[in-house]
Each structure stands twice: as C-alpha cells, then as structure tokens.
mmCIF file of C-alpha atoms in Angstrom:
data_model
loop_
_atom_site.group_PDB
_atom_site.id
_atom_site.type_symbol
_atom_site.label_atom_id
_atom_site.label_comp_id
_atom_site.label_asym_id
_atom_site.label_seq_id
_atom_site.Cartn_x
_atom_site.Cartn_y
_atom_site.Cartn_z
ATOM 1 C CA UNK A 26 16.159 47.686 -2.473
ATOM 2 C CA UNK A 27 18.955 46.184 -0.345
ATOM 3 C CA UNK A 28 22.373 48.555 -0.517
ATOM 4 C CA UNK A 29 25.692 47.986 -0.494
ATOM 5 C CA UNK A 30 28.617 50.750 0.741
ATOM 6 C CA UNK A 31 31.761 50.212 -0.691
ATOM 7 C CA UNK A 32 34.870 52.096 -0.553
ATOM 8 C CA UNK A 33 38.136 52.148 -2.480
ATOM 9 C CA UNK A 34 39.919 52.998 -5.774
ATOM 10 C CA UNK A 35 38.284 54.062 -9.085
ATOM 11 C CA UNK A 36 41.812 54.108 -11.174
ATOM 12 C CA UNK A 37 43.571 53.429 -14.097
ATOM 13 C CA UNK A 38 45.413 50.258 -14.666
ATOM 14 C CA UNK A 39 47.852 49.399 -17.501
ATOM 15 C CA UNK A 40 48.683 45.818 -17.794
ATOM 16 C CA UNK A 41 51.207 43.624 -19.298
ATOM 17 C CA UNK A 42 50.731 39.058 -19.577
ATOM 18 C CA UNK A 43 52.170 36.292 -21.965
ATOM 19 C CA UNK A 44 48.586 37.273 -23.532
ATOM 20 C CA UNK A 45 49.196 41.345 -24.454
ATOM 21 C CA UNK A 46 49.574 44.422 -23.030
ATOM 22 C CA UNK A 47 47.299 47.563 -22.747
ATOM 23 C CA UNK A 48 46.949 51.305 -22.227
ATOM 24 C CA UNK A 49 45.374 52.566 -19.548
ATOM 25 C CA UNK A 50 42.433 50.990 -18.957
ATOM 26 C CA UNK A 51 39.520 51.385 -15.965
ATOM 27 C CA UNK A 52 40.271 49.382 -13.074
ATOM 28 C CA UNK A 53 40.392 50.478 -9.169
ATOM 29 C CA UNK A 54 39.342 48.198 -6.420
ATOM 30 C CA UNK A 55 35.710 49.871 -5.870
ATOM 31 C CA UNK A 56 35.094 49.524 -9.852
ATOM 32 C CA UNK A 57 35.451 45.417 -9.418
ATOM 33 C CA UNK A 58 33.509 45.294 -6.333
ATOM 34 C CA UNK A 59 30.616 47.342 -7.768
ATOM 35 C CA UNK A 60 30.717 45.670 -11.574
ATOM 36 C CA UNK A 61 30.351 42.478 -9.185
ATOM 37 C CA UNK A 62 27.758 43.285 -7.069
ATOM 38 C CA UNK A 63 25.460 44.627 -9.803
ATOM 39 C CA UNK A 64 24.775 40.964 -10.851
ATOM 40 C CA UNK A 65 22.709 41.417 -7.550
ATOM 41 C CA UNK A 66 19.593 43.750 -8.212
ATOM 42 C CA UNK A 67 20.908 45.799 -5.193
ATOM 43 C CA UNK A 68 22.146 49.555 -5.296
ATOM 44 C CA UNK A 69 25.886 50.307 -4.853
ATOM 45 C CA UNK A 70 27.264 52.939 -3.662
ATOM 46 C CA UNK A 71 30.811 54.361 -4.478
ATOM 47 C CA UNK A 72 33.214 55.838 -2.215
ATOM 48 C CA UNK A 73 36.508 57.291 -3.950
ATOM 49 C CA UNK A 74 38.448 59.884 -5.875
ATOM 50 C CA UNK A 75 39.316 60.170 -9.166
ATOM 51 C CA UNK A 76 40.690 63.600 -11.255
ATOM 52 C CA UNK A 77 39.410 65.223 -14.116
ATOM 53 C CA UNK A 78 41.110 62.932 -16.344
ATOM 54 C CA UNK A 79 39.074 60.473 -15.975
ATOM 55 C CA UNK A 80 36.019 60.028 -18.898
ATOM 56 C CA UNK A 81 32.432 60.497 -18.091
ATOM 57 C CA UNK A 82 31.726 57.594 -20.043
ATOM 58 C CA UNK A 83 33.522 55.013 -17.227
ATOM 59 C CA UNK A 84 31.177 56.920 -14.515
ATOM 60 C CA UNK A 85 28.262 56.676 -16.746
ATOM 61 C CA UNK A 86 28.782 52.667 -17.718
ATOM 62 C CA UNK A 87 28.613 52.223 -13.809
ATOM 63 C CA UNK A 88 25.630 54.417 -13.141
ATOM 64 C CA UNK A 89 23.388 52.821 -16.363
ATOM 65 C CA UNK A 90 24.349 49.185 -13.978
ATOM 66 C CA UNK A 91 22.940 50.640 -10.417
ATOM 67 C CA UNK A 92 26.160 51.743 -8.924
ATOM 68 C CA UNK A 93 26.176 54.803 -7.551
ATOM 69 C CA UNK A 94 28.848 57.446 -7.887
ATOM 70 C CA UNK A 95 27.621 60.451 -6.205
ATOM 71 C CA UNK A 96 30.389 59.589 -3.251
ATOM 72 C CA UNK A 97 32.985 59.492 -6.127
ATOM 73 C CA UNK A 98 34.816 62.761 -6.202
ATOM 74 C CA UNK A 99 36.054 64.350 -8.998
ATOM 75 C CA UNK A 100 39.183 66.580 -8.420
ATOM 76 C CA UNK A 101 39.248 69.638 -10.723
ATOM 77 C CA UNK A 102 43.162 69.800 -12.524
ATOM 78 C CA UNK A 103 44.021 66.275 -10.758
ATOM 79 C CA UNK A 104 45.433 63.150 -12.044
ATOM 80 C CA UNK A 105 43.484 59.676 -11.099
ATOM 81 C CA UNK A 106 45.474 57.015 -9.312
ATOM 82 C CA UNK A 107 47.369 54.673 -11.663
ATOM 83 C CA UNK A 108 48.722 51.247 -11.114
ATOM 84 C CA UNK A 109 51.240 49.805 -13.887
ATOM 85 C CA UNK A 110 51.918 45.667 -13.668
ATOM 86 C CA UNK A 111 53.571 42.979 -15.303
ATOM 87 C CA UNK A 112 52.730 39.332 -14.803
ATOM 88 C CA UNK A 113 54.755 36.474 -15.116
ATOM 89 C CA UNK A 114 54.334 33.461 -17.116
ATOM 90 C CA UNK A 115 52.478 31.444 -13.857
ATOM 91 C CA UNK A 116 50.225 34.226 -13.513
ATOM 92 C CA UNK A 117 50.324 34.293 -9.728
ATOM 93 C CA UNK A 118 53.721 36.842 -9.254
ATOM 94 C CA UNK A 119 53.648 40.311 -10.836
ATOM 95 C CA UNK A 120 56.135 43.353 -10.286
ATOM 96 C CA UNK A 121 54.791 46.533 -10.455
ATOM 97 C CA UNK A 122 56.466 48.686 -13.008
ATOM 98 C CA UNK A 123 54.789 52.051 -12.143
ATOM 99 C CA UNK A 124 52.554 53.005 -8.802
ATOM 100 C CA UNK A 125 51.041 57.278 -9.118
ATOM 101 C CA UNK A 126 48.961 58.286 -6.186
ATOM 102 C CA UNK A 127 47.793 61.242 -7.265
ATOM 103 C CA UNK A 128 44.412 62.321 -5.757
ATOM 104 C CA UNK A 129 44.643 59.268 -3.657
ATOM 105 C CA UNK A 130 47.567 61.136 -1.550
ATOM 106 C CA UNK A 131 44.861 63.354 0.018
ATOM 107 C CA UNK A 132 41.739 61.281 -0.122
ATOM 108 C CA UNK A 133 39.604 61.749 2.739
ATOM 109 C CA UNK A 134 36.381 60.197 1.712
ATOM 110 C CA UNK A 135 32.695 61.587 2.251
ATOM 111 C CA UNK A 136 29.728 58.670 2.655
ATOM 112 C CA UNK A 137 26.965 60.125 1.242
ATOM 113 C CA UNK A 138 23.621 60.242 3.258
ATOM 114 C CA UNK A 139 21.539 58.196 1.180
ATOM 115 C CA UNK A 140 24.528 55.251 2.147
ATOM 116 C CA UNK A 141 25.160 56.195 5.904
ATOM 117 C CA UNK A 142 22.491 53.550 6.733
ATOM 118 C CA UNK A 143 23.751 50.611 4.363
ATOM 119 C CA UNK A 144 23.295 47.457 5.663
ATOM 120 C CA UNK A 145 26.307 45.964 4.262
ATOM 121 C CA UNK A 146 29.521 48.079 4.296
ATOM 122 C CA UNK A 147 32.920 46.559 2.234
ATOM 123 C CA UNK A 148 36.367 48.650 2.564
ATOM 124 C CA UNK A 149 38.407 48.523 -0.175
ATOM 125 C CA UNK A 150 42.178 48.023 0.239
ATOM 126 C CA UNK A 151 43.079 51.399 1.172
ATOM 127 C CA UNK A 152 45.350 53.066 4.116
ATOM 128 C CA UNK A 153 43.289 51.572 7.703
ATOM 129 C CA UNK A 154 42.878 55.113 8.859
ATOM 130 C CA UNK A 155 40.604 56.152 5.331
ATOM 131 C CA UNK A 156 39.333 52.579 6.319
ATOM 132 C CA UNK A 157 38.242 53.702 9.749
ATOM 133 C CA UNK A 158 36.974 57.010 8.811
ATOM 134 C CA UNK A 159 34.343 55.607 6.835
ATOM 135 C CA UNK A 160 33.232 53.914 9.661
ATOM 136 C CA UNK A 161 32.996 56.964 12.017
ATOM 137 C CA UNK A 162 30.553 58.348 9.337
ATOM 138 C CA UNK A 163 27.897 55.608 9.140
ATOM 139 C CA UNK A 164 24.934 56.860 11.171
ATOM 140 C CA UNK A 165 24.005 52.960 12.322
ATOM 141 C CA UNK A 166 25.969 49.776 12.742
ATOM 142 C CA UNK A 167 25.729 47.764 9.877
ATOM 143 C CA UNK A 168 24.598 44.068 9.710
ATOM 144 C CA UNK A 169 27.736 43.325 8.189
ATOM 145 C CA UNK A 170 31.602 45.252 7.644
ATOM 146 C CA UNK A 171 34.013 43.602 4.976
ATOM 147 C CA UNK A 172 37.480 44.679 5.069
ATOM 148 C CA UNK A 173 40.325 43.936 2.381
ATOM 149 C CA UNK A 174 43.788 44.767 3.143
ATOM 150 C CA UNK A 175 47.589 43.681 1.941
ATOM 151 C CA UNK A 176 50.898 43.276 3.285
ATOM 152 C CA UNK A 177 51.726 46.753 2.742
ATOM 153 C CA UNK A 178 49.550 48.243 4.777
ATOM 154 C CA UNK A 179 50.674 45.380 7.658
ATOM 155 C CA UNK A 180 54.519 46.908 6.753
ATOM 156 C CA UNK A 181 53.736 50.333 7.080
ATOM 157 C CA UNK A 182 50.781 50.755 9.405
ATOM 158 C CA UNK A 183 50.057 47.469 11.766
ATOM 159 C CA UNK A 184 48.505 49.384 14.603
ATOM 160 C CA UNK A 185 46.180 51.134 12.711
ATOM 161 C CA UNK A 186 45.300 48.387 10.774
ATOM 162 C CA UNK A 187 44.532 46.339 14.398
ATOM 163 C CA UNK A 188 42.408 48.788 15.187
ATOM 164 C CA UNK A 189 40.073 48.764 12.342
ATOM 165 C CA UNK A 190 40.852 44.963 12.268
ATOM 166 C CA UNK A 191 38.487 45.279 15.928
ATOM 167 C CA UNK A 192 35.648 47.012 14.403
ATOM 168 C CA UNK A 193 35.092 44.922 11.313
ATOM 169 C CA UNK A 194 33.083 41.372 10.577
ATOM 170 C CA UNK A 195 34.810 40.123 8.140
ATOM 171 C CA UNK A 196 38.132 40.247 6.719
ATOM 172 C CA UNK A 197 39.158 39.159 3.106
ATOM 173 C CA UNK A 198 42.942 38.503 2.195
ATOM 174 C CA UNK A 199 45.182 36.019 0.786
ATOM 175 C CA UNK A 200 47.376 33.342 2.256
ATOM 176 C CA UNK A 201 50.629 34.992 2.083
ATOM 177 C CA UNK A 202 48.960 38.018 4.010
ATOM 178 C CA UNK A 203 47.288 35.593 6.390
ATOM 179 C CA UNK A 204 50.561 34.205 7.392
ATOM 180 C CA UNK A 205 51.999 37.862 8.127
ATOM 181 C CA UNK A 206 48.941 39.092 9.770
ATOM 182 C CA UNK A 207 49.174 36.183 11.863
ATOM 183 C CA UNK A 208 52.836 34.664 12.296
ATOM 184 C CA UNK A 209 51.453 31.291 11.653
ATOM 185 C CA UNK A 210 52.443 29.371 8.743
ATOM 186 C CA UNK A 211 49.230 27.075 8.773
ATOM 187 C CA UNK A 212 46.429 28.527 7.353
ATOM 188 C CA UNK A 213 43.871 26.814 10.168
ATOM 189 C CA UNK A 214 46.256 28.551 13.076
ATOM 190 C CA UNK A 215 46.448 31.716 10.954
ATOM 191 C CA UNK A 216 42.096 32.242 10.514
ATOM 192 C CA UNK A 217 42.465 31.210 14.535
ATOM 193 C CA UNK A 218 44.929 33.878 15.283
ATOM 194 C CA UNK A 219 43.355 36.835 13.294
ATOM 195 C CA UNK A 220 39.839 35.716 14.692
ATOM 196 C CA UNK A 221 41.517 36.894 18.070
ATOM 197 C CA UNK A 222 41.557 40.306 16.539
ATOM 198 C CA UNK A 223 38.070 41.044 15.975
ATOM 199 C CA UNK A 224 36.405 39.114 12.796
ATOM 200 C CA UNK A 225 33.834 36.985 13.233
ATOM 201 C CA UNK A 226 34.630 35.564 10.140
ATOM 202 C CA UNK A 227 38.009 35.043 8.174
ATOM 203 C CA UNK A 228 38.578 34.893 4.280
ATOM 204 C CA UNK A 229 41.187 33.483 2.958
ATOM 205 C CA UNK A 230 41.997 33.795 -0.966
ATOM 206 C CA UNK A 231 44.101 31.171 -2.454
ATOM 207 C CA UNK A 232 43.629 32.907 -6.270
ATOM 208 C CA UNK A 233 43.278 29.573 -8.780
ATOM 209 C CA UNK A 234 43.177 27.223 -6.022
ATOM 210 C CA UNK A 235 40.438 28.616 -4.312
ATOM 211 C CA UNK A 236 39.200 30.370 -0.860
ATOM 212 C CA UNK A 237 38.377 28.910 2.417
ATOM 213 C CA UNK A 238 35.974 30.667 5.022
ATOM 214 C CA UNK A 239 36.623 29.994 9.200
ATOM 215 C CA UNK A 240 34.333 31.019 11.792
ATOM 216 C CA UNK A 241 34.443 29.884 15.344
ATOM 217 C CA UNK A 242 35.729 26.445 14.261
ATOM 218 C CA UNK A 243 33.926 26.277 11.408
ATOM 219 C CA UNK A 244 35.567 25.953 8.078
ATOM 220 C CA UNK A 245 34.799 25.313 4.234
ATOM 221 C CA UNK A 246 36.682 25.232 0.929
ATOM 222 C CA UNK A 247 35.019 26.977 -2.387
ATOM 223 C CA UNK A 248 37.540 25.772 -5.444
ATOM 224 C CA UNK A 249 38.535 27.721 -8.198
ATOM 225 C CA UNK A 250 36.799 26.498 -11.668
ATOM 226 C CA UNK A 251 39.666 25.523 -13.381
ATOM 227 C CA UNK A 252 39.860 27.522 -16.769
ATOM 228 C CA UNK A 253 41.726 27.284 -20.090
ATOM 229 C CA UNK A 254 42.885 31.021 -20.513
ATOM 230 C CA UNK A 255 43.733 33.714 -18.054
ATOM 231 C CA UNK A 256 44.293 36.774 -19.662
ATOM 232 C CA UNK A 257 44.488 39.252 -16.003
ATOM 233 C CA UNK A 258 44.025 38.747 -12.601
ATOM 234 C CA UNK A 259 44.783 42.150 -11.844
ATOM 235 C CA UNK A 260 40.834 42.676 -10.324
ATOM 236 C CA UNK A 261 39.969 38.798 -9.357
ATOM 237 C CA UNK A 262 40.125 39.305 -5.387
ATOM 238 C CA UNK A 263 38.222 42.980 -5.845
ATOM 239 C CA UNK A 264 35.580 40.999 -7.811
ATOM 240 C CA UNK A 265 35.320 38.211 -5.432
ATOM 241 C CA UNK A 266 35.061 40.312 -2.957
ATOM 242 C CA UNK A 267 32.236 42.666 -4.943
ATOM 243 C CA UNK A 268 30.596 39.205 -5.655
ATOM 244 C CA UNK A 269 30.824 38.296 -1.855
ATOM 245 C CA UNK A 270 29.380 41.827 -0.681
ATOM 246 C CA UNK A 271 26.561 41.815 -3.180
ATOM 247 C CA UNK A 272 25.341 38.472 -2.467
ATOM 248 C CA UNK A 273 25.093 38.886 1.405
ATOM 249 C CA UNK A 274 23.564 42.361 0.526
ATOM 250 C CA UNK A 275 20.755 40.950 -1.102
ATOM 251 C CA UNK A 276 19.918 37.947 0.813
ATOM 252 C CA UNK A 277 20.317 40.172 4.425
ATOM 253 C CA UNK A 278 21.300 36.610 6.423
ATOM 254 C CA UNK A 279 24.595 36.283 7.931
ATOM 255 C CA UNK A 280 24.779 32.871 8.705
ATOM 256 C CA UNK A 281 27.585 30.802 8.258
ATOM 257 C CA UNK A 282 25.716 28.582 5.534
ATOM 258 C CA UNK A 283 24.716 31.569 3.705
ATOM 259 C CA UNK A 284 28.476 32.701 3.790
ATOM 260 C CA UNK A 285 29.019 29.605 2.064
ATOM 261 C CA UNK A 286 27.083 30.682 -0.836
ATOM 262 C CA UNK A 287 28.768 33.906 -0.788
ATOM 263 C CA UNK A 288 31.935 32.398 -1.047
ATOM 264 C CA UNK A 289 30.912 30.694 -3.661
ATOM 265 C CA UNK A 290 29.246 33.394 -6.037
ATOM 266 C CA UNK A 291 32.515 35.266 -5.293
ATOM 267 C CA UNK A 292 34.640 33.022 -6.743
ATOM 268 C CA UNK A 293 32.373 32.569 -9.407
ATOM 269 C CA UNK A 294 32.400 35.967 -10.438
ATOM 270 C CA UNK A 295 36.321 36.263 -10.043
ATOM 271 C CA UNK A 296 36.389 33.185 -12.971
ATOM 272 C CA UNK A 297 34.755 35.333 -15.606
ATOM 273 C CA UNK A 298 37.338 38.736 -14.911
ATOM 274 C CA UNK A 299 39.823 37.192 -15.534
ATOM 275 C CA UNK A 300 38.698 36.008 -18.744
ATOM 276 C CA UNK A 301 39.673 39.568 -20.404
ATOM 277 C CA UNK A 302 41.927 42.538 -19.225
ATOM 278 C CA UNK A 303 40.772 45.140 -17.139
ATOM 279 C CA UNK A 304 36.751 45.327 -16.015
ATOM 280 C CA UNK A 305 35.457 44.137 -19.814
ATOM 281 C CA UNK A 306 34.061 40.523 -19.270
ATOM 282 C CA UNK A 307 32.088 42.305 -15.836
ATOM 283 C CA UNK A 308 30.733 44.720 -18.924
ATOM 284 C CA UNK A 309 29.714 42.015 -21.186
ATOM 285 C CA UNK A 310 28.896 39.863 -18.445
ATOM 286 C CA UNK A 311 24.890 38.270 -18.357
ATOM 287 C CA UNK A 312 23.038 36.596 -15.752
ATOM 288 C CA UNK A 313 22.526 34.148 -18.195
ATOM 289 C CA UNK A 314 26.525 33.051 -18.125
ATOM 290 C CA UNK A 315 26.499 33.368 -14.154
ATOM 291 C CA UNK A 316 23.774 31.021 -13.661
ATOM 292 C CA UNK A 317 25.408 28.376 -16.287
ATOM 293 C CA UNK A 318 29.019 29.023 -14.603
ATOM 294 C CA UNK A 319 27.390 28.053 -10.962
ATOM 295 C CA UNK A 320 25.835 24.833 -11.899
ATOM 296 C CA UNK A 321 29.554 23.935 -13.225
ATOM 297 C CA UNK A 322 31.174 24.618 -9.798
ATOM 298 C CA UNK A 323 27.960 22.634 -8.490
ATOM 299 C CA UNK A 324 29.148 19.700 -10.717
ATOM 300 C CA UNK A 325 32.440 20.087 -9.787
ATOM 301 C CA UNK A 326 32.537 19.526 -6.127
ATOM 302 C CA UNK A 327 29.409 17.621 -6.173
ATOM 303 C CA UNK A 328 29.565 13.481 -5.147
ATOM 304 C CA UNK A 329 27.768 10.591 -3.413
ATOM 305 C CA UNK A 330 29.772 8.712 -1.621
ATOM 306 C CA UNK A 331 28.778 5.385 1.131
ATOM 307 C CA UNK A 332 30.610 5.025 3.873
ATOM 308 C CA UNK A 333 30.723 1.308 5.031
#
C-alpha cells in the first residue's frame, strides 16, 4: 500500500460565518490533509501534537479511515493548539479573533519509522525550521515533497523558509502569498520567480476561482465548481492539498499530466469541506459523491470547438 507522510496541526477550531457559529470543533491542517487523502486507499501517516484535552474519539475517527496517528503526540497536562475566526460576508477575508499555541510552542516532531521511507512527503503550514526537520529524519529521498506555507512565516522567517523552499518539489500557496514570495504582481512572473528557488512545480490557490499549476513553462487552470452554499472555508486549501498528496501517492507518477489530475481531485475535494463547518462533510463524505462531483467539473470545462 502506497503511503503518504504528512505533517502539521491536529487542533481545535471555533468558527464564526453569515451561516452560524460553533464551539470548538476538530480542525488542524494535518486533520484536512489526511480526511482527504483517505478517499485514496493509501495509508497516512500523522505528524503533530496535540494535549490531553483532546478526545480519543477524534484520534479514533481518523485511525477507523487509515490515517495513522502513532506520530501524533499527546502531551500529558497540555492544551491543543486553537485557532478562533470570523468570516466576512464574501467569504474570502476573515480576522482571527483568538490564536493559542499551546503544545505547538515546543513542537519538535518525531517521523515514525514505519513513515521514514514514504514515498510522498506533504508539510503542513508550520514554522520552516519544524518543516526542515522532518526532512533531516526521512531515511530516503522521497519521489515527491509538498510544502504549504503563508505570509507569516515569509514576515517572520524568509531565510529559513528559502532554505526549505530548496529542498522541496512542490510548493502549494495562494496568490496573495505568491506575490510576496515573489515581488511580482503577475501570477505567470510570480510561479517563474519562486521556480528559481527550488520547486519543480508551483501551486497556486485562487480559493473559489480556482488553482493553476506551472512547471518549466508549463501551465494549467483547474476551476472551482461553483456552489450554492459555503458554510467554512476554514480547511479548503489543507484539503486540497490532502486531496493533491493522496492522489499522487497512489498513482506513484509525477508527471506533469498526472499533476493535472491531482490538481483536479484537490479541488474537488476542497468543494465538498466547505459544504459544512469544521472536518464533517470529509466524515460523511462517500466515494460515491466524489466520483459524481468529478464528472461535473469534467462537464464543466469540457468543449469541442473547430478552428477554421
């Protein structure tokens, strides 16, 4: 069975939209990319902290869908990072109301053996050194390292984010980070610019209108499926990125045609989280409702068109 490393945040989320408002609820950018890439067959594996406050019954609803949580620790007397949000009407801007580190402060994360051979590696957004670190660990060089960041970590830590920037395949983030990362305002000069840096391949997330993928020259546009409700976005780019991970994990090609389809079952699994708040639509979520969901993009990009 194919396997897929990823690192980042199990954590606690309370969210407020024009459609409600909840409690904490399970979130964390490792819980969307694993919920994602279970739609795979493949075996994830979970790198991150957590405290004692967090229910057995979250760990045990990722374990029963072939995520692996043995690399999760769980800090006796500690409080699990917790992110508080409230979006606007648009849905695209947010402010955070409340941001608690907590066992995050002092997270220095442990692969575990079984996933220091993983094929397919994907860093969460975390700081670029706990980024790095992961990737001293591995005991071979993956087919294939993902990396999400934001423009925090391109305020606070640049040079260390270069430097992991250099070791790294593929790098996920969206166009307002693009255009910091790079200094260029167009999005074609920006992929050019951060391919300079070390990624073979550069994705950019445009949220409802869409990604595009460059590589050497090479580009392509996946659209958003345009949807009637959005309750949360909170985990969309986490799950596109789980859903980009997973698919590359189980196919094992690395082509740039292939990474088309990745892109594409990304943003397809990004269209059903958002349906509900938090991680319950990747729950309830069948294979059933993925397959159905793809032959909608298929229809709505697909055309025949003479050229005279």
């Amino acid at each position: 069975m194919s396997k897929l490393l990823a690192v980042g945040t199990v954590a606690f989320d309370a969210i407020e939209t024009p459609f409600g408002k909840t409690d904490k609820i399970l979130g964390g950018s490792a819980t969307f990319v694993g919920l994602a890439a279970s739609h795979f067959g493949i075996e994830t594996g979970l790198v991150s902290v957590v405290g004692d406050d967090m229910p057995n019954a979250y760990l045990t609803m990722l374990n029963e869908r072939n995520i692996d949580t043995s690399g999760v620790e769980i800090v006796q007397g500690g409080k699990t990072f917790f992110w508080s949000g409230r979006y606007h009407n648009d849905m695209n801007s947010r402010d955070t109301l409340v941001t608690e580190l907590n066992t995050l402060a002092d997270f220095s994360p442990v692969v575990p053996e079984s996933f220091k051979d993983a094929p397919v590696v994907m860093l969460g957004n975390l700081h670029p050194l706990t980024q790095s670190s992961v990737l001293d660990q591995l005991s071979e060089k993956p087919k294939m390292v993902i990396l999400d960041t934001m423009n925090f970590w391109m305020d606070s830590a640049l040079e260390d984010l270069k430097n992991v920037i250099k070791r790294i395949d593929v790098i996920t983030i969206n166009d307002e980070e693009a255009r910091q990362l790079s200094g260029e305002y167009s999005l074609v000069n920006a992929a050019k610019k951060i391919h300079e840096m070390g990624p073979k391949y550069v994705v950019i997330k445009k949220g409802e209108h869409g990604a595009l993928l460059f590589n050497e020259g090479n580009m392509f546009f996946a659209p958003a499926l345009p949807l009637a409700e959005v309750f949360d976005p909170t985990g969309a780019g986490d799950t596109f990125a789980g859903g980009f991970a997973g698919y590359i994990a189980k196919t094992e090609d690395i082509s740039f045609e292939n990474m088309k389809n990745a892109v594409i079952y990304g943003s397809n699994l990004a269209s059903f989280c958002v349906e509900r708040f938090g991680t319950e639509r990747m729950q309830s979520l069948t294979i059933e409702e993925v397959h159905q969901r793809l032959k909608s993009f298929k229809e709505l990009t697909q055309f025949e068109i003479k050229l005279n």
